[in-house]
Coordinates of C-alpha atoms in Angstrom, one line a residue:
Chain A
M1 CA -83.0 -97.9 -25.9
S2 CA -84.4 -100.9 -24.2
V3 CA -82.2 -103.7 -23.1
T4 CA -83.3 -106.0 -25.8
S5 CA -83.1 -103.6 -28.8
P6 CA -80.3 -104.4 -31.1
A7 CA -77.3 -102.0 -31.1
I8 CA -77.5 -102.0 -35.0
R9 CA -80.5 -102.8 -37.2
L10 CA -80.3 -102.6 -41.0
A11 CA -83.7 -103.2 -42.7
D12 CA -83.8 -103.8 -46.5
V13 CA -80.8 -101.4 -47.0
A14 CA -79.9 -100.6 -50.7
K15 CA -77.0 -98.5 -51.9
R16 CA -75.7 -97.6 -55.3
Y17 CA -72.7 -95.7 -56.6
G18 CA -73.8 -94.4 -60.0
R19 CA -75.1 -97.4 -62.0
R20 CA -73.2 -99.9 -59.7
E21 CA -75.4 -101.6 -57.1
I22 CA -73.4 -102.1 -54.0
L23 CA -76.0 -103.3 -51.5
A24 CA -79.2 -104.9 -52.8
G25 CA -81.5 -105.0 -49.8
I26 CA -79.4 -106.0 -46.7
S27 CA -81.1 -106.8 -43.4
L28 CA -79.0 -107.3 -40.4
E29 CA -79.3 -107.0 -36.6
V30 CA -76.4 -106.9 -34.1
A31 CA -77.1 -107.4 -30.4
P32 CA -75.5 -105.0 -27.9
G33 CA -72.1 -106.1 -26.7
S34 CA -71.7 -108.8 -29.4
R35 CA -68.9 -109.1 -32.1
L36 CA -69.8 -109.6 -35.7
G37 CA -67.3 -110.2 -38.4
L38 CA -68.1 -109.3 -42.0
I39 CA -66.5 -111.2 -44.8
G40 CA -66.9 -111.5 -48.6
P41 CA -65.2 -110.9 -51.9
A42 CA -64.0 -107.5 -52.9
A43 CA -66.8 -105.0 -53.8
S44 CA -69.3 -107.1 -51.9
G45 CA -70.3 -104.0 -49.8
K46 CA -68.6 -104.8 -46.5
S47 CA -66.9 -101.3 -46.1
V48 CA -70.1 -99.6 -47.3
I49 CA -72.0 -101.3 -44.4
L50 CA -69.5 -99.9 -41.9
K51 CA -69.9 -96.3 -43.5
L52 CA -73.6 -96.6 -43.4
V53 CA -73.6 -97.6 -39.7
A54 CA -71.2 -94.7 -39.0
G55 CA -73.5 -92.3 -40.9
L56 CA -70.8 -91.5 -43.3
E57 CA -72.9 -92.7 -46.3
Q58 CA -76.7 -92.5 -46.7
A59 CA -78.8 -95.5 -47.7
D60 CA -80.8 -95.1 -51.0
R61 CA -83.4 -97.3 -49.5
G62 CA -84.3 -99.0 -46.2
R63 CA -83.7 -98.2 -42.6
V64 CA -80.5 -97.9 -40.6
D65 CA -80.9 -97.8 -36.8
V66 CA -77.7 -97.4 -34.8
L67 CA -77.6 -97.2 -31.0
G68 CA -81.4 -96.4 -31.0
T69 CA -81.3 -93.7 -33.6
E70 CA -82.5 -93.9 -37.2
L71 CA -79.8 -92.4 -39.4
V72 CA -81.4 -92.2 -42.8
G73 CA -82.2 -88.7 -43.9
K74 CA -80.6 -87.1 -40.8
R75 CA -78.5 -83.9 -40.9
E76 CA -74.8 -83.9 -40.1
V77 CA -75.5 -82.4 -36.6
E78 CA -77.8 -85.2 -35.7
L79 CA -75.4 -87.8 -37.1
G80 CA -72.6 -86.2 -35.1
R81 CA -74.4 -87.1 -31.9
V82 CA -74.4 -90.8 -32.8
R83 CA -70.9 -90.6 -34.2
R84 CA -69.6 -89.4 -30.8
R85 CA -70.6 -92.9 -29.5
I86 CA -68.8 -94.7 -32.2
G87 CA -65.1 -95.5 -32.8
M88 CA -64.0 -96.4 -36.3
L89 CA -60.8 -97.8 -37.9
F90 CA -60.7 -97.0 -41.6
Q91 CA -59.3 -99.4 -44.2
N92 CA -56.8 -96.7 -45.3
Y93 CA -56.2 -95.6 -41.7
A94 CA -57.5 -92.0 -42.3
L95 CA -54.9 -90.7 -40.0
F96 CA -54.5 -87.0 -39.9
D97 CA -51.1 -86.3 -41.5
F98 CA -50.9 -82.8 -40.0
L99 CA -50.8 -84.3 -36.5
T100 CA -48.2 -86.4 -34.7
V101 CA -49.0 -89.9 -33.6
E102 CA -49.8 -88.7 -30.0
R103 CA -52.2 -86.0 -31.2
N104 CA -53.9 -88.3 -33.7
V105 CA -54.8 -90.6 -30.8
A106 CA -55.6 -87.7 -28.4
F107 CA -57.8 -85.9 -31.1
P108 CA -61.2 -87.6 -30.3
L109 CA -60.7 -86.9 -26.6
E110 CA -59.7 -83.2 -27.2
Q111 CA -62.6 -82.7 -29.5
R112 CA -65.2 -84.2 -27.2
G113 CA -63.9 -82.2 -24.2
G114 CA -64.6 -83.0 -20.6
M115 CA -61.1 -84.5 -19.8
S116 CA -58.1 -82.6 -18.4
A117 CA -55.0 -82.4 -20.6
G118 CA -53.2 -84.6 -18.0
D119 CA -55.9 -87.3 -18.2
I120 CA -55.8 -87.2 -22.0
A121 CA -52.1 -87.6 -22.0
T122 CA -52.3 -90.6 -19.6
R123 CA -55.0 -92.3 -21.6
V124 CA -53.1 -91.7 -24.9
A125 CA -49.9 -93.1 -23.5
E126 CA -51.7 -96.2 -22.2
R127 CA -53.3 -96.8 -25.6
L128 CA -50.0 -96.3 -27.4
R129 CA -48.3 -98.7 -25.1
A130 CA -51.1 -101.2 -25.7
V131 CA -50.6 -101.2 -29.4
G132 CA -46.8 -101.3 -29.1
L133 CA -46.1 -97.7 -30.2
A134 CA -44.6 -96.3 -27.1
G135 CA -41.7 -94.1 -28.2
S136 CA -43.4 -93.0 -31.5
E137 CA -45.5 -90.3 -29.9
H138 CA -43.8 -87.4 -31.6
K139 CA -43.5 -88.9 -35.1
L140 CA -45.7 -87.7 -37.8
T141 CA -47.9 -90.3 -39.5
G142 CA -45.9 -90.0 -42.8
E143 CA -42.9 -91.4 -41.0
L144 CA -44.7 -94.7 -40.1
S145 CA -44.9 -98.0 -41.8
G146 CA -48.4 -99.4 -42.9
G147 CA -48.6 -101.7 -39.9
M148 CA -47.6 -98.9 -37.5
K149 CA -50.3 -96.6 -39.1
K150 CA -52.8 -99.3 -38.6
R151 CA -52.0 -99.6 -34.9
V152 CA -52.3 -95.8 -34.5
G153 CA -55.7 -96.1 -36.2
I154 CA -56.7 -98.9 -33.7
A155 CA -55.5 -96.7 -30.8
R156 CA -57.5 -93.7 -32.0
A157 CA -60.6 -95.9 -32.6
T158 CA -60.6 -97.3 -29.1
V159 CA -59.2 -94.4 -27.1
A160 CA -62.6 -93.1 -26.1
D161 CA -64.2 -96.3 -25.0
A162 CA -66.9 -96.0 -27.6
E163 CA -70.2 -98.0 -27.3
L164 CA -69.8 -99.2 -30.9
V165 CA -66.5 -99.9 -32.6
L166 CA -66.2 -100.5 -36.3
Y167 CA -63.0 -102.0 -37.7
D168 CA -62.3 -102.1 -41.4
E169 CA -59.5 -104.6 -42.1
P170 CA -57.8 -104.1 -38.7
T171 CA -55.0 -106.5 -39.5
A172 CA -54.4 -106.0 -43.3
G173 CA -50.7 -105.9 -44.0
L174 CA -49.6 -107.1 -40.6
D175 CA -47.5 -110.2 -39.9
P176 CA -49.3 -113.2 -38.2
V177 CA -47.8 -112.6 -34.8
T178 CA -48.8 -108.9 -34.8
T179 CA -52.2 -109.8 -36.2
Q180 CA -52.8 -112.2 -33.2
K181 CA -51.6 -109.5 -30.8
I182 CA -53.9 -107.0 -32.3
Y183 CA -56.9 -109.3 -32.1
D184 CA -56.0 -110.2 -28.4
L185 CA -55.9 -106.4 -27.7
L186 CA -59.2 -105.8 -29.4
A187 CA -60.8 -108.8 -27.5
A188 CA -59.4 -107.5 -24.2
D189 CA -60.7 -104.0 -24.9
Q190 CA -64.2 -105.3 -25.9
A191 CA -64.4 -107.5 -22.8
R192 CA -63.6 -104.3 -20.7
T193 CA -65.9 -101.9 -22.4
K194 CA -68.7 -104.3 -23.5
A195 CA -68.8 -102.4 -26.8
T196 CA -70.6 -103.8 -29.8
V197 CA -68.2 -104.6 -32.5
I198 CA -68.3 -105.1 -36.3
A199 CA -65.1 -106.0 -38.0
V200 CA -64.4 -106.5 -41.7
S201 CA -61.4 -108.6 -42.6
S202 CA -60.1 -110.8 -45.3
D203 CA -58.1 -112.9 -42.8
V204 CA -61.0 -115.1 -41.9
V205 CA -59.1 -117.4 -39.6
A206 CA -57.7 -114.6 -37.4
L207 CA -61.1 -112.8 -37.5
A208 CA -62.9 -116.0 -36.4
S209 CA -60.8 -116.0 -33.2
F210 CA -62.1 -112.5 -32.3
V211 CA -65.8 -112.4 -33.3
D212 CA -68.8 -114.4 -32.1
E213 CA -70.5 -114.6 -35.5
I214 CA -69.5 -114.1 -39.1
A215 CA -71.7 -112.8 -41.9
F216 CA -70.9 -113.5 -45.6
L217 CA -71.7 -110.9 -48.2
Y218 CA -71.8 -111.6 -51.8
Q219 CA -72.9 -109.3 -54.7
G220 CA -74.5 -106.9 -52.3
K221 CA -76.6 -109.5 -50.5
L222 CA -76.2 -111.2 -47.1
I223 CA -75.8 -114.9 -48.0
Y224 CA -75.0 -116.4 -44.7
R225 CA -74.6 -115.6 -41.0
G226 CA -73.4 -118.1 -38.4
P227 CA -71.1 -118.9 -35.5
A228 CA -67.5 -117.8 -36.1
A229 CA -66.0 -121.0 -34.6
T230 CA -67.6 -123.3 -37.3
I231 CA -67.3 -120.9 -40.3
A232 CA -65.0 -123.2 -42.3
D233 CA -67.7 -125.9 -42.1
A234 CA -70.6 -123.6 -42.9
P235 CA -73.5 -125.3 -44.6
D236 CA -73.5 -122.8 -47.5
P237 CA -71.1 -124.0 -50.3
M238 CA -70.2 -120.4 -51.3
V239 CA -69.0 -119.6 -47.7
R240 CA -67.0 -122.8 -47.5
Q241 CA -65.3 -122.0 -50.8
F242 CA -64.5 -118.5 -49.8
V243 CA -63.2 -119.4 -46.3
R244 CA -61.1 -122.3 -47.7
G245 CA -59.9 -120.3 -50.6
E246 CA -60.8 -122.9 -53.2
L247 CA -60.7 -121.9 -56.9
E248 CA -63.5 -124.2 -57.9
G249 CA -67.1 -123.7 -56.7
P250 CA -70.2 -121.6 -56.9
L251 CA -68.0 -118.3 -56.4
E252 CA -66.4 -118.6 -59.9
D253 CA -67.8 -115.2 -60.9
V254 CA -66.4 -113.4 -57.9
R255 CA -66.1 -109.7 -59.0
T256 CA -62.6 -108.3 -58.8
E257 CA -63.4 -104.5 -58.5
A258 CA -62.1 -102.9 -55.4
S259 CA -64.8 -102.3 -52.8
Chain B
M1 CA -72.1 -84.1 -87.5
I2 CA -69.3 -81.7 -86.5
G3 CA -72.0 -79.2 -85.4
E4 CA -73.7 -81.8 -83.4
R5 CA -70.5 -82.7 -81.7
L6 CA -69.8 -79.0 -81.0
I7 CA -73.1 -78.6 -79.4
V8 CA -72.6 -81.6 -77.2
A9 CA -69.1 -80.4 -76.2
V10 CA -70.3 -76.9 -75.4
G11 CA -73.3 -78.3 -73.5
A12 CA -71.0 -80.7 -71.5
G13 CA -68.6 -77.8 -70.8
A14 CA -71.4 -75.5 -69.6
S15 CA -72.9 -78.2 -67.5
R16 CA -69.5 -78.9 -65.8
I17 CA -68.9 -75.2 -65.2
A18 CA -72.4 -74.7 -63.7
Q19 CA -71.9 -77.8 -61.5
E20 CA -68.5 -76.4 -60.3
V21 CA -69.9 -72.9 -59.7
G22 CA -72.9 -74.4 -57.8
G23 CA -70.5 -76.5 -55.7
I24 CA -68.4 -73.4 -54.8
L25 CA -71.6 -71.5 -53.8
I26 CA -72.8 -74.5 -51.7
L27 CA -69.3 -74.6 -50.0
T28 CA -69.5 -70.8 -49.4
G29 CA -72.9 -71.2 -47.7
Q30 CA -71.5 -73.9 -45.4
V31 CA -68.5 -71.7 -44.6
L32 CA -70.9 -68.7 -43.7
R33 CA -73.0 -71.1 -41.6
A34 CA -70.0 -72.3 -39.8
L35 CA -69.2 -68.7 -38.9
V36 CA -72.5 -68.1 -37.1
P37 CA -71.7 -68.5 -34.3
P38 CA -68.0 -68.8 -35.0
R39 CA -66.7 -72.4 -34.7
I40 CA -63.0 -71.9 -35.5
D41 CA -60.2 -74.1 -34.4
R42 CA -57.7 -71.4 -33.3
R43 CA -54.6 -73.7 -33.7
E44 CA -55.6 -74.4 -37.4
L45 CA -56.2 -70.7 -37.9
V46 CA -52.8 -69.6 -36.6
K47 CA -51.0 -72.4 -38.4
N48 CA -52.6 -71.3 -41.7
L49 CA -52.0 -67.6 -41.1
Y50 CA -48.3 -68.4 -40.6
K51 CA -48.0 -70.9 -43.4
M52 CA -50.0 -68.9 -45.9
G53 CA -48.8 -65.4 -44.9
N54 CA -45.3 -65.4 -43.5
R55 CA -43.9 -67.9 -45.9
S56 CA -45.2 -65.9 -48.9
V57 CA -43.5 -62.7 -47.9
P58 CA -40.2 -63.3 -49.8
I59 CA -41.7 -64.3 -53.1
V60 CA -44.3 -61.4 -53.0
A61 CA -41.7 -58.9 -52.1
L62 CA -39.4 -60.0 -54.9
T63 CA -42.2 -60.0 -57.4
A64 CA -43.6 -56.7 -56.3
F65 CA -40.2 -55.0 -56.3
F66 CA -39.5 -55.9 -59.9
A67 CA -43.0 -55.1 -61.0
G68 CA -42.6 -51.6 -59.7
A69 CA -39.1 -51.3 -61.2
L70 CA -40.4 -52.6 -64.6
M71 CA -43.2 -50.0 -64.7
I72 CA -40.6 -47.1 -64.4
L73 CA -38.3 -49.0 -66.8
Q74 CA -41.0 -49.2 -69.4
A75 CA -42.4 -45.7 -68.8
G76 CA -38.9 -44.0 -68.5
P77 CA -38.2 -43.1 -72.1
F78 CA -41.6 -41.4 -72.4
V79 CA -41.4 -39.6 -69.1
K80 CA -38.0 -38.2 -70.1
K81 CA -39.2 -37.3 -73.6
F82 CA -42.1 -35.3 -72.3
G83 CA -40.1 -33.8 -69.3
A84 CA -42.7 -35.4 -66.9
T85 CA -40.4 -36.9 -64.3
S86 CA -42.3 -35.3 -61.5
L87 CA -45.4 -37.4 -62.5
A88 CA -43.4 -40.7 -62.5
G89 CA -44.4 -41.4 -58.8
Y90 CA -48.0 -40.6 -59.5
A91 CA -48.2 -42.7 -62.6
S92 CA -46.5 -45.7 -61.0
G93 CA -48.4 -45.4 -57.7
Y94 CA -51.8 -45.2 -59.6
A95 CA -51.1 -48.3 -61.5
V96 CA -49.6 -50.2 -58.6
L97 CA -52.1 -49.4 -56.0
R98 CA -55.3 -49.8 -58.1
E99 CA -54.3 -52.6 -60.5
I100 CA -50.8 -54.1 -60.7
G101 CA -50.3 -54.7 -57.0
P102 CA -53.6 -56.5 -56.2
I103 CA -53.7 -58.5 -59.3
L104 CA -50.2 -59.6 -59.5
I105 CA -50.0 -60.6 -55.9
A106 CA -53.3 -62.4 -56.1
L107 CA -52.0 -64.5 -59.0
M108 CA -48.8 -65.2 -57.2
F109 CA -50.8 -66.1 -54.1
S110 CA -53.1 -68.4 -56.1
G111 CA -50.1 -70.2 -57.6
R112 CA -48.3 -70.6 -54.3
V113 CA -50.9 -70.8 -51.6
G114 CA -54.1 -71.7 -53.5
A115 CA -52.5 -74.6 -55.3
N116 CA -50.8 -75.9 -52.2
N117 CA -54.1 -75.7 -50.3
T118 CA -56.0 -77.6 -53.0
A119 CA -53.2 -80.3 -53.0
E120 CA -53.4 -80.6 -49.3
L121 CA -57.2 -80.8 -49.0
A122 CA -57.4 -83.2 -52.0
T123 CA -54.8 -85.5 -50.6
M124 CA -56.7 -85.5 -47.2
T125 CA -59.9 -86.3 -49.1
V126 CA -58.6 -89.2 -51.1
T127 CA -57.0 -90.7 -48.0
E128 CA -60.2 -90.5 -46.1
Q129 CA -59.0 -88.0 -43.6
L130 CA -62.2 -85.9 -44.1
D131 CA -64.3 -89.0 -43.4
G132 CA -62.0 -89.6 -40.5
L133 CA -63.1 -86.1 -39.1
R134 CA -66.7 -86.8 -39.8
A135 CA -66.5 -90.1 -38.0
L136 CA -65.2 -88.2 -35.0
A137 CA -68.3 -85.9 -35.2
I138 CA -66.1 -83.0 -36.4
D139 CA -67.4 -80.9 -39.4
P140 CA -64.5 -80.8 -41.9
V141 CA -65.8 -77.5 -43.2
A142 CA -65.7 -75.8 -39.9
F143 CA -62.4 -77.5 -38.8
L144 CA -60.4 -77.4 -42.1
V145 CA -62.0 -75.1 -44.7
V146 CA -63.0 -72.1 -42.5
P147 CA -59.6 -71.4 -41.0
R148 CA -58.1 -71.6 -44.4
V149 CA -60.6 -69.3 -46.0
I150 CA -60.0 -66.7 -43.2
A151 CA -56.2 -67.1 -43.4
M152 CA -56.2 -66.6 -47.1
M153 CA -58.5 -63.6 -47.1
V154 CA -56.6 -61.9 -44.3
M155 CA -53.2 -62.7 -45.6
L156 CA -53.8 -61.6 -49.2
V157 CA -54.8 -58.1 -47.9
V158 CA -51.7 -57.9 -45.8
L159 CA -49.5 -59.2 -48.6
T160 CA -51.1 -56.8 -51.1
A161 CA -50.4 -53.9 -48.8
L162 CA -46.9 -55.0 -48.3
G163 CA -46.4 -55.7 -52.0
D164 CA -47.8 -52.1 -52.8
L165 CA -45.1 -50.7 -50.6
V166 CA -42.3 -52.8 -52.0
A167 CA -43.4 -52.1 -55.6
L168 CA -43.3 -48.4 -55.0
L169 CA -39.8 -48.8 -53.5
G170 CA -38.8 -50.7 -56.6
A171 CA -40.2 -47.9 -58.8
A172 CA -38.4 -45.2 -56.7
V173 CA -35.1 -47.1 -56.9
V174 CA -35.2 -47.4 -60.7
A175 CA -36.4 -43.8 -61.1
R176 CA -33.5 -42.7 -59.0
T177 CA -30.9 -44.7 -60.8
M178 CA -32.2 -44.4 -64.4
L179 CA -34.2 -41.2 -64.5
E180 CA -32.3 -39.3 -61.8
V181 CA -35.6 -38.6 -60.1
D182 CA -35.0 -37.9 -56.3
F183 CA -36.8 -40.1 -53.7
S184 CA -38.4 -37.0 -52.4
T185 CA -39.8 -36.1 -55.8
M186 CA -41.2 -39.6 -56.1
Y187 CA -42.7 -39.4 -52.6
Y188 CA -44.4 -36.1 -53.1
S189 CA -45.5 -37.1 -56.5
I190 CA -47.3 -40.0 -54.9
V191 CA -48.8 -38.4 -51.7
D192 CA -49.8 -35.2 -53.5
N193 CA -51.6 -36.9 -56.4
L194 CA -53.1 -40.2 -55.1
R195 CA -56.2 -40.4 -53.0
P196 CA -56.8 -42.8 -50.1
F197 CA -59.4 -44.5 -52.3
D198 CA -56.7 -45.5 -54.8
F199 CA -55.2 -47.7 -52.0
L200 CA -58.6 -48.8 -50.7
L201 CA -59.7 -50.0 -54.1
G202 CA -56.7 -52.3 -54.1
V203 CA -57.7 -53.5 -50.7
Y204 CA -61.3 -54.1 -51.8
K205 CA -60.0 -56.0 -54.7
S206 CA -57.6 -58.2 -52.6
V207 CA -60.5 -59.1 -50.2
A208 CA -62.5 -60.2 -53.3
F209 CA -59.6 -62.0 -54.8
G210 CA -58.8 -63.8 -51.5
A211 CA -62.3 -65.0 -51.2
A212 CA -62.3 -66.3 -54.8
I213 CA -58.9 -68.1 -54.3
A214 CA -59.9 -69.5 -51.0
M215 CA -63.3 -70.9 -52.1
S216 CA -62.1 -72.3 -55.4
S217 CA -59.0 -73.9 -53.9
C218 CA -61.0 -75.4 -51.0
Y219 CA -63.8 -76.6 -53.2
F220 CA -61.6 -78.4 -55.7
G221 CA -59.8 -79.9 -52.8
V222 CA -62.8 -81.4 -51.0
A223 CA -64.6 -82.3 -54.2
V224 CA -61.7 -84.4 -55.7
R225 CA -62.4 -87.8 -57.1
G226 CA -59.8 -90.5 -57.7
G227 CA -56.3 -90.9 -56.4
A228 CA -53.1 -89.0 -57.4
V229 CA -54.4 -88.3 -60.8
G230 CA -57.5 -86.7 -59.3
V231 CA -55.3 -84.5 -57.0
G232 CA -53.3 -83.2 -60.0
K233 CA -56.5 -82.4 -61.9
A234 CA -58.0 -80.7 -58.8
V235 CA -54.9 -78.4 -58.4
N236 CA -55.0 -77.5 -62.1
A237 CA -58.7 -76.8 -62.0
A238 CA -58.4 -74.7 -58.9
V239 CA -55.5 -72.6 -60.4
V240 CA -57.5 -72.0 -63.6
A241 CA -60.7 -71.2 -61.7
S242 CA -58.8 -68.7 -59.4
A243 CA -57.2 -67.0 -62.3
V244 CA -60.4 -66.6 -64.2
S245 CA -62.2 -65.4 -61.1
I246 CA -59.5 -62.8 -60.4
M247 CA -59.8 -61.3 -63.9
L248 CA -63.6 -61.3 -63.8
L249 CA -63.8 -59.7 -60.3
D250 CA -61.0 -57.2 -61.3
F251 CA -63.1 -56.1 -64.3
L252 CA -66.3 -55.9 -62.3
L253 CA -64.8 -54.1 -59.3
T254 CA -63.0 -51.6 -61.5
Y255 CA -66.1 -51.0 -63.6
L256 CA -68.5 -50.7 -60.6
V257 CA -66.5 -48.9 -58.0
G258 CA -63.1 -48.0 -59.5
G259 CA -64.1 -44.7 -61.1

């Protein structure tokens, strides 16, 4: 991959589930080392984009290039090579309930190999301290609150210093103070690893403090992309209405289905 | 009108069954592929062997003991009437080793272990844990399904052998107390009249039953759709499919090799 190539490039990507069109020809590029936020109403296709980028879903149409590899039509083994370079936080945590907190975080490192048990333990302890979960190492994930699960998910997504990190609602269900702490942590991590980041969040204000740019999705289309700092004053009236949470405006027909 | 509805219902049912059988066959192919070369997580395998085998011993032993006892209880009046007490061991052994042992224990195993396996895998599927594994470049079939299939097949054979022994013990105890047939008469009635093949046929059957229970319970677990309702439906479908497969395989194996 040349220095100037984008870390992620989606070209005219479409995706349907049954008769429901989720993405209707999305094109998007993300530069290496940059942080992009995705926002939009429910069912606008945000999580689907993350899954396409992680190779967990296949596009019906278009091209998906991630870290220099085209993912469409690739077999699981080939996708696995790309996934090893990606960290992902799922919206519903996707923690392994048959493992303790410590082993959940250690799992990506154990499976990749190449690290001693001692180094893995040190790295896991450091990650758990960073997300404020020191002392919870031996708990099963079923014993944790939603916020704690989210933090375990963040620790697992960032433990391997991936080149690309995908966060699906990293702060949903967390209080404002914890939300800010989490974003500070993610920002510090990204500054250290220079990873490319895509974060999906409904908390636009907090998200804007973390990412460089924000893209707005609506009805499976990319409507707007611009600087995060000025998102509340974006020229697009739909974006302004969404960010400000106004009831009146062009977004009156916002679909309410879960994404 | 009624005829038309009947045809539609039969067609829909046949299509669903074909889809499920196809799904089970595809999963079986994936399991076989994961075995060459073997890519088995040893920790998962040991955990499943223990959970599925050791913990099933009490219920299998209890069921087998009473199954053997009931056979003598039912046959007792006729055995006495015809003065054939010396054949009580042969008759009960023949039925237990070839038919009652494998089928009864397989049905118990399906209800206890198979249903539990489907519920576990289905819950992991709906909570995105399988996607979580894929995101870490881990094949869920190799990591989760293969150890379970091996554990179920191995443990059903072991439990069937154990159940056979306990059932014969139950038969001997009842024969001694109700028919006044000595333990030694029962013993020689069994070893003098039964062939090793009578035992081996039961073992063959339990291998086939184990594979059927394992594949259906894993398939319905990973193919689940929806939330808690979907998990319930998956468990129900797995138990029904296992029971039907056990009966069909029993008939086929008895017909083809049981002579």
